């Protein structure tokens, strides 16, 4: 068995078609084709996402191999995201990976998308030490994960309804901003006053979260203000975004800090699309300075969906010979650490 494997990894769980080549644990590239088609719909349209994956996947994979200077004959395995995600989107990546593996007689490696978000921290130094706590925040998930080893992970807290990324995106949609709204709210928030407006902070038992209440409160708040002044959003966009973002981050940080105290862990990481948020990055950095915790924040390109994180996860799976069969099917739901 080659212990310096070269692996091609494919990610297609939602609305980014991505491919990456990892050689002996070093990620060589991270090619991403984003789908602009969803912008005007205020969210990802599953049917359109599958079609866009189908359109982009050959080009994305070819570009990853070419820019890495790797031929298919040199590959030792093909990796893909099995789930969680949209079934139609996942099917494109899974089927493409199977076809390549079959054609070139290569082993297949399945990767859990949420584990890969956590493992994005091992793409580049410095890396966290086990055990560490990871706050994984994306468009579909909000989890506090106790990471004991590469694939020994336990969700110790999670949202009971909406994901925090969904709260960002739905709030943006209410304000008529295009999808995905998270990055836009972040941008406007940077020149706003986070204390301008108050939104109710929902707290759940233990280390769990809930974001559906603040979304509804936000909707009613804007509806009432717009009755008084139809230009309310336009005139107060920065302050509205800053206040909403501040509330969402406060909810996240309260539970994350509580988890750190509960488990007495020194290394803290954030991952997933919302870890690109400048307010959250600042809040975690500040917390580290205040308490002496070691804080790990991924590079922007490894926060939102990407195949580099699938590639690094696949590398560690290859080392323990954890391969999958040609009968594998994608999973819309796929628990981590399973
Ligand atoms: O991890 P990801 O790319 O896809 C999922 O697995 O869901 O996360 C996408 C989510 C979207 O909800 C998007 O609005 C949010 O991450 N996001 C942000 C920022 N960048 C991406 N939310 C807040 N601030 C950002 N800068
Ligand atoms: Zn993701």
XYZ file of C-alpha atoms and ligand atoms in Angstrom:
365
model
C 0.000 0.000 0.000
C 1.310 3.417 -1.045
C 1.549 5.521 2.109
C 2.201 8.696 0.091
C -1.090 8.652 -1.737
C -2.271 11.041 -4.433
C -6.052 11.457 -4.160
C -8.604 13.325 -6.243
C -11.527 14.636 -4.130
C -14.920 15.841 -5.337
C -17.448 17.953 -3.421
C -21.004 18.490 -4.731
C -23.273 18.508 -1.665
C -24.997 21.852 -2.197
C -24.290 24.644 -4.683
C -20.509 24.537 -5.201
C -18.925 22.066 -7.608
C -15.393 21.552 -6.381
C -12.383 19.298 -6.941
C -9.015 19.095 -5.224
C -5.869 16.986 -5.444
C -3.990 16.010 -2.279
C -0.532 14.458 -2.483
C 0.899 12.845 0.646
C -1.310 15.009 2.853
C -0.448 18.245 1.027
C -3.409 19.887 -0.670
C -2.242 21.013 -4.122
C -5.301 22.998 -5.190
C -8.957 23.741 -4.558
C -10.956 24.403 -7.733
C -14.476 25.749 -7.120
C -17.287 26.547 -9.559
C -19.959 28.543 -7.699
C -23.534 28.564 -8.964
C -24.861 32.070 -9.554
C -28.204 30.661 -10.760
C -29.678 30.655 -7.201
C -29.106 34.349 -6.454
C -32.458 35.600 -7.645
C -34.445 32.834 -5.906
C -33.345 33.714 -2.372
C -32.047 30.186 -1.747
C -30.641 27.078 -3.420
C -33.073 25.509 -5.920
C -32.202 21.775 -5.744
C -33.165 20.946 -9.334
C -31.053 23.806 -10.714
C -28.156 22.868 -8.429
C -27.986 19.293 -9.791
C -28.021 20.555 -13.356
C -25.263 23.091 -12.703
C -23.128 20.349 -11.061
C -23.677 18.175 -14.129
C -22.559 21.053 -16.348
C -19.460 21.968 -14.323
C -18.068 18.737 -12.964
C -15.953 17.613 -15.933
C -14.269 21.002 -16.245
C -13.662 21.351 -12.525
C -12.081 17.895 -12.232
C -9.951 18.405 -15.339
C -8.711 21.727 -14.022
C -7.814 20.213 -10.654
C -5.782 17.416 -12.289
C -4.115 19.753 -14.786
C -3.131 22.442 -12.322
C -1.731 19.773 -9.986
C 0.209 18.259 -12.910
C -1.297 14.862 -12.082
C -2.557 12.268 -14.577
C -5.437 9.941 -13.696
C -2.999 7.015 -14.008
C -1.008 8.465 -11.093
C -3.976 8.613 -8.708
C -4.223 6.202 -5.767
C -7.887 6.855 -4.887
C -10.983 8.912 -5.687
C -12.826 10.600 -2.834
C -16.276 12.174 -2.787
C -18.799 13.734 -0.401
C -21.430 11.125 0.499
C -23.583 13.451 2.615
C -25.224 15.274 4.224
C -26.583 17.416 1.419
C -29.068 17.629 -1.440
C -29.548 14.177 -2.961
C -29.624 15.381 -6.575
C -26.431 17.383 -6.045
C -24.649 14.568 -4.202
C -25.601 12.059 -6.909
C -23.609 13.969 -9.510
C -20.366 13.813 -7.491
C -20.922 10.245 -6.271
C -21.665 8.909 -9.768
C -18.750 10.782 -11.303
C -16.384 9.401 -8.642
C -17.691 5.864 -9.204
C -17.206 6.154 -12.967
C -13.617 7.348 -12.574
C -12.828 4.693 -9.971
C -14.242 1.970 -12.183
C -12.443 3.182 -15.310
C -9.058 3.387 -13.585
C -9.444 0.518 -11.081
C -9.053 2.829 -8.097
C -10.384 2.562 -4.555
C -13.206 4.905 -3.520
C -13.259 6.959 -0.318
C -16.523 8.413 1.027
C -16.338 11.548 3.155
C -18.864 13.074 5.553
C -19.238 16.764 4.638
C -19.570 17.914 8.283
C -16.493 15.969 9.397
C -14.652 17.502 6.443
C -15.568 21.050 7.588
C -13.884 20.225 10.921
C -10.890 18.561 9.239
C -10.327 21.683 7.099
C -8.165 22.686 10.078
C -5.580 20.092 9.011
C -5.020 21.503 5.513
C -2.361 23.932 6.752
C -0.358 24.647 9.906
C -0.943 25.525 12.669
C -3.265 22.629 13.479
C -5.300 22.173 16.677
C -4.402 19.395 19.165
C -6.865 16.648 20.081
C -9.198 16.881 21.819
C -10.534 20.222 20.628
C -13.949 21.841 20.320
C -15.199 22.945 16.922
C -18.123 25.282 16.353
C -19.333 24.203 12.901
C -21.664 26.808 11.464
C -23.062 26.565 7.948
C -26.196 26.955 5.856
C -27.550 23.592 6.996
C -25.908 22.955 10.387
C -24.986 24.575 13.691
C -23.020 22.199 15.882
C -20.547 22.170 18.731
C -18.333 19.168 18.056
C -15.957 17.515 20.512
C -13.169 16.291 18.235
C -11.217 13.481 19.908
C -9.410 12.240 16.805
C -9.661 12.642 13.009
C -12.800 10.520 12.853
C -13.832 10.284 16.483
C -16.184 13.211 16.830
C -19.176 13.807 19.061
C -21.849 16.479 18.584
C -22.318 17.923 22.090
C -24.722 20.702 21.094
C -26.697 21.623 17.984
C -29.578 23.662 16.677
C -33.055 22.336 17.299
C -34.498 24.179 14.294
C -32.817 26.505 11.753
C -29.074 26.668 11.134
C -27.387 29.998 11.849
C -26.429 30.375 8.144
C -30.093 29.924 7.294
C -30.966 32.694 9.782
C -28.473 35.018 8.025
C -29.830 34.069 4.581
C -33.522 34.345 5.529
C -32.982 37.714 7.216
C -31.252 38.903 4.045
C -34.138 37.658 1.946
C -36.603 39.597 4.132
C -34.524 42.708 3.316
C -34.582 41.835 -0.423
C -30.861 41.075 -0.551
C -29.765 38.311 -2.979
C -28.762 34.777 -1.908
C -26.510 33.983 -0.098
C -27.206 36.894 2.219
C -24.702 35.987 4.951
C -21.692 37.665 3.315
C -23.762 40.798 2.513
C -25.042 41.157 6.076
C -21.408 40.808 7.201
C -20.353 43.553 4.769
C -23.072 46.060 5.787
C -22.622 45.215 9.473
C -19.035 46.460 9.351
C -20.178 50.093 9.199
C -23.209 49.719 11.471
C -23.954 50.021 15.182
C -24.479 46.561 16.734
C -26.442 48.097 19.632
C -28.882 50.101 17.461
C -31.684 47.516 17.642
C -32.421 44.694 20.068
C -33.624 41.237 19.033
C -34.717 38.494 21.440
C -31.988 35.930 22.144
C -33.458 32.434 22.383
C -31.676 30.063 24.716
C -32.120 26.306 24.679
C -31.228 23.809 27.413
C -27.677 22.469 27.614
C -25.452 23.329 24.670
C -28.216 23.468 22.052
C -29.292 26.395 19.882
C -32.486 27.752 18.321
C -32.584 30.364 15.556
C -36.185 30.246 14.371
C -37.433 32.730 17.016
C -35.055 35.523 16.087
C -35.942 35.098 12.412
C -39.654 35.613 13.157
C -38.943 38.508 15.532
C -36.800 40.108 12.808
C -39.613 39.759 10.261
C -42.206 41.371 12.582
C -39.806 44.108 13.655
C -39.160 45.165 10.055
C -42.839 44.877 9.111
C -43.813 47.231 11.956
C -41.042 49.727 11.221
C -41.829 49.735 7.481
C -45.465 50.623 8.279
C -44.191 53.768 9.990
C -41.459 54.493 7.421
C -41.344 52.626 4.077
C -37.658 53.578 3.699
C -36.708 52.143 7.102
C -34.534 49.320 5.711
C -32.785 51.515 3.164
C -32.060 54.232 5.721
C -30.869 51.847 8.461
C -29.361 48.909 6.547
C -25.952 49.006 8.235
C -27.384 49.280 11.762
C -29.980 46.551 11.111
C -27.300 44.176 9.785
C -24.866 44.983 12.609
C -27.551 44.458 15.287
C -28.808 41.184 13.825
C -25.270 39.840 13.356
C -24.360 40.836 16.908
C -27.395 38.936 18.267
C -26.628 35.778 16.258
C -22.971 35.813 17.314
C -23.912 36.360 20.962
C -26.103 33.240 20.821
C -23.287 31.215 19.243
C -20.564 32.442 21.601
C -22.620 31.932 24.772
C -22.912 28.195 24.116
C -19.393 27.818 22.711
C -17.880 29.440 25.825
C -20.070 27.270 28.034
C -18.863 24.153 26.168
C -15.238 25.143 26.685
C -15.802 25.544 30.426
C -17.752 22.290 30.635
C -15.102 20.212 28.838
C -12.069 22.177 30.068
C -10.544 22.253 26.608
C -7.781 24.627 25.501
C -8.039 24.404 21.702
C -11.073 25.958 20.014
C -11.872 26.011 16.310
C -14.594 27.390 14.070
C -15.584 25.900 10.707
C -18.234 26.041 7.971
C -19.550 28.886 5.817
C -20.494 31.194 8.711
C -16.928 30.941 10.097
C -16.103 33.356 7.246
C -18.110 35.992 9.167
C -15.825 38.797 10.334
C -17.874 39.407 13.498
C -17.628 35.758 14.546
C -13.914 35.624 13.700
C -13.338 38.718 15.888
C -15.487 37.375 18.734
C -13.600 34.051 18.843
C -10.215 35.808 18.604
C -11.176 38.165 21.457
C -12.345 35.228 23.561
C -8.982 33.508 23.003
C -7.088 36.627 24.092
C -9.251 37.032 27.167
C -9.078 33.427 28.374
C -5.826 32.046 26.964
C -7.645 29.525 24.762
C -5.861 28.648 21.507
C -8.137 29.723 18.683
C -8.082 28.224 15.163
C -9.805 30.057 12.309
C -9.710 28.618 8.777
C -8.606 30.601 5.733
C -11.625 32.048 3.914
C -11.434 29.565 1.013
C -11.683 26.637 3.464
C -14.714 28.031 5.364
C -17.420 27.721 2.705
C -17.908 24.491 0.744
C -14.746 23.276 -0.957
C -13.091 20.026 -2.048
C -9.795 20.724 -0.245
C -11.475 19.739 3.031
C -12.795 16.548 1.377
C -9.271 15.836 0.118
C -7.616 16.186 3.526
C -10.290 14.007 5.156
C -9.760 11.428 2.391
C -6.012 11.423 3.032
C -6.525 10.360 6.655
C -9.098 7.768 5.589
C -6.648 6.357 3.031
C -4.010 5.923 5.754
C -6.388 3.698 7.707
C -7.505 1.907 4.508
C -11.065 3.034 5.009
C -12.474 2.459 1.504
C -16.046 2.186 0.294
C -17.756 0.023 -2.342
C -19.176 0.750 -5.785
C -22.681 0.181 -4.367
C -22.434 3.251 -2.099
C -25.362 5.708 -2.267
C -25.484 9.366 -1.182
C -27.198 10.300 2.085
C -29.244 13.466 2.619
C -28.701 13.045 6.366
C -25.475 11.603 7.632
C -24.530 11.860 11.311
C -20.926 12.734 12.078
C -18.611 10.382 13.943
C -20.742 7.454 12.805
O -20.557 25.662 4.556
P -21.345 26.352 3.522
O -20.638 26.908 2.311
O -22.483 25.427 2.944
C -23.203 24.540 3.738
O -22.668 23.429 3.985
O -24.309 24.951 4.147
O -22.147 27.528 4.243
C -22.959 28.410 3.555
C -23.548 29.414 4.530
C -24.611 30.308 3.913
O -25.716 30.343 4.790
C -23.917 31.673 3.844
O -24.793 32.770 3.932
C -23.016 31.600 5.049
O -22.514 30.274 5.035
N -21.910 32.579 4.993
C -21.818 33.634 5.825
C -20.661 34.354 5.426
N -20.089 33.684 4.365
C -20.876 32.600 4.117
N -22.596 34.041 6.840
C -22.242 35.151 7.498
N -21.151 35.897 7.176
C -20.338 35.541 6.163
N -19.261 36.277 5.862
Zn -20.779 22.989 4.085
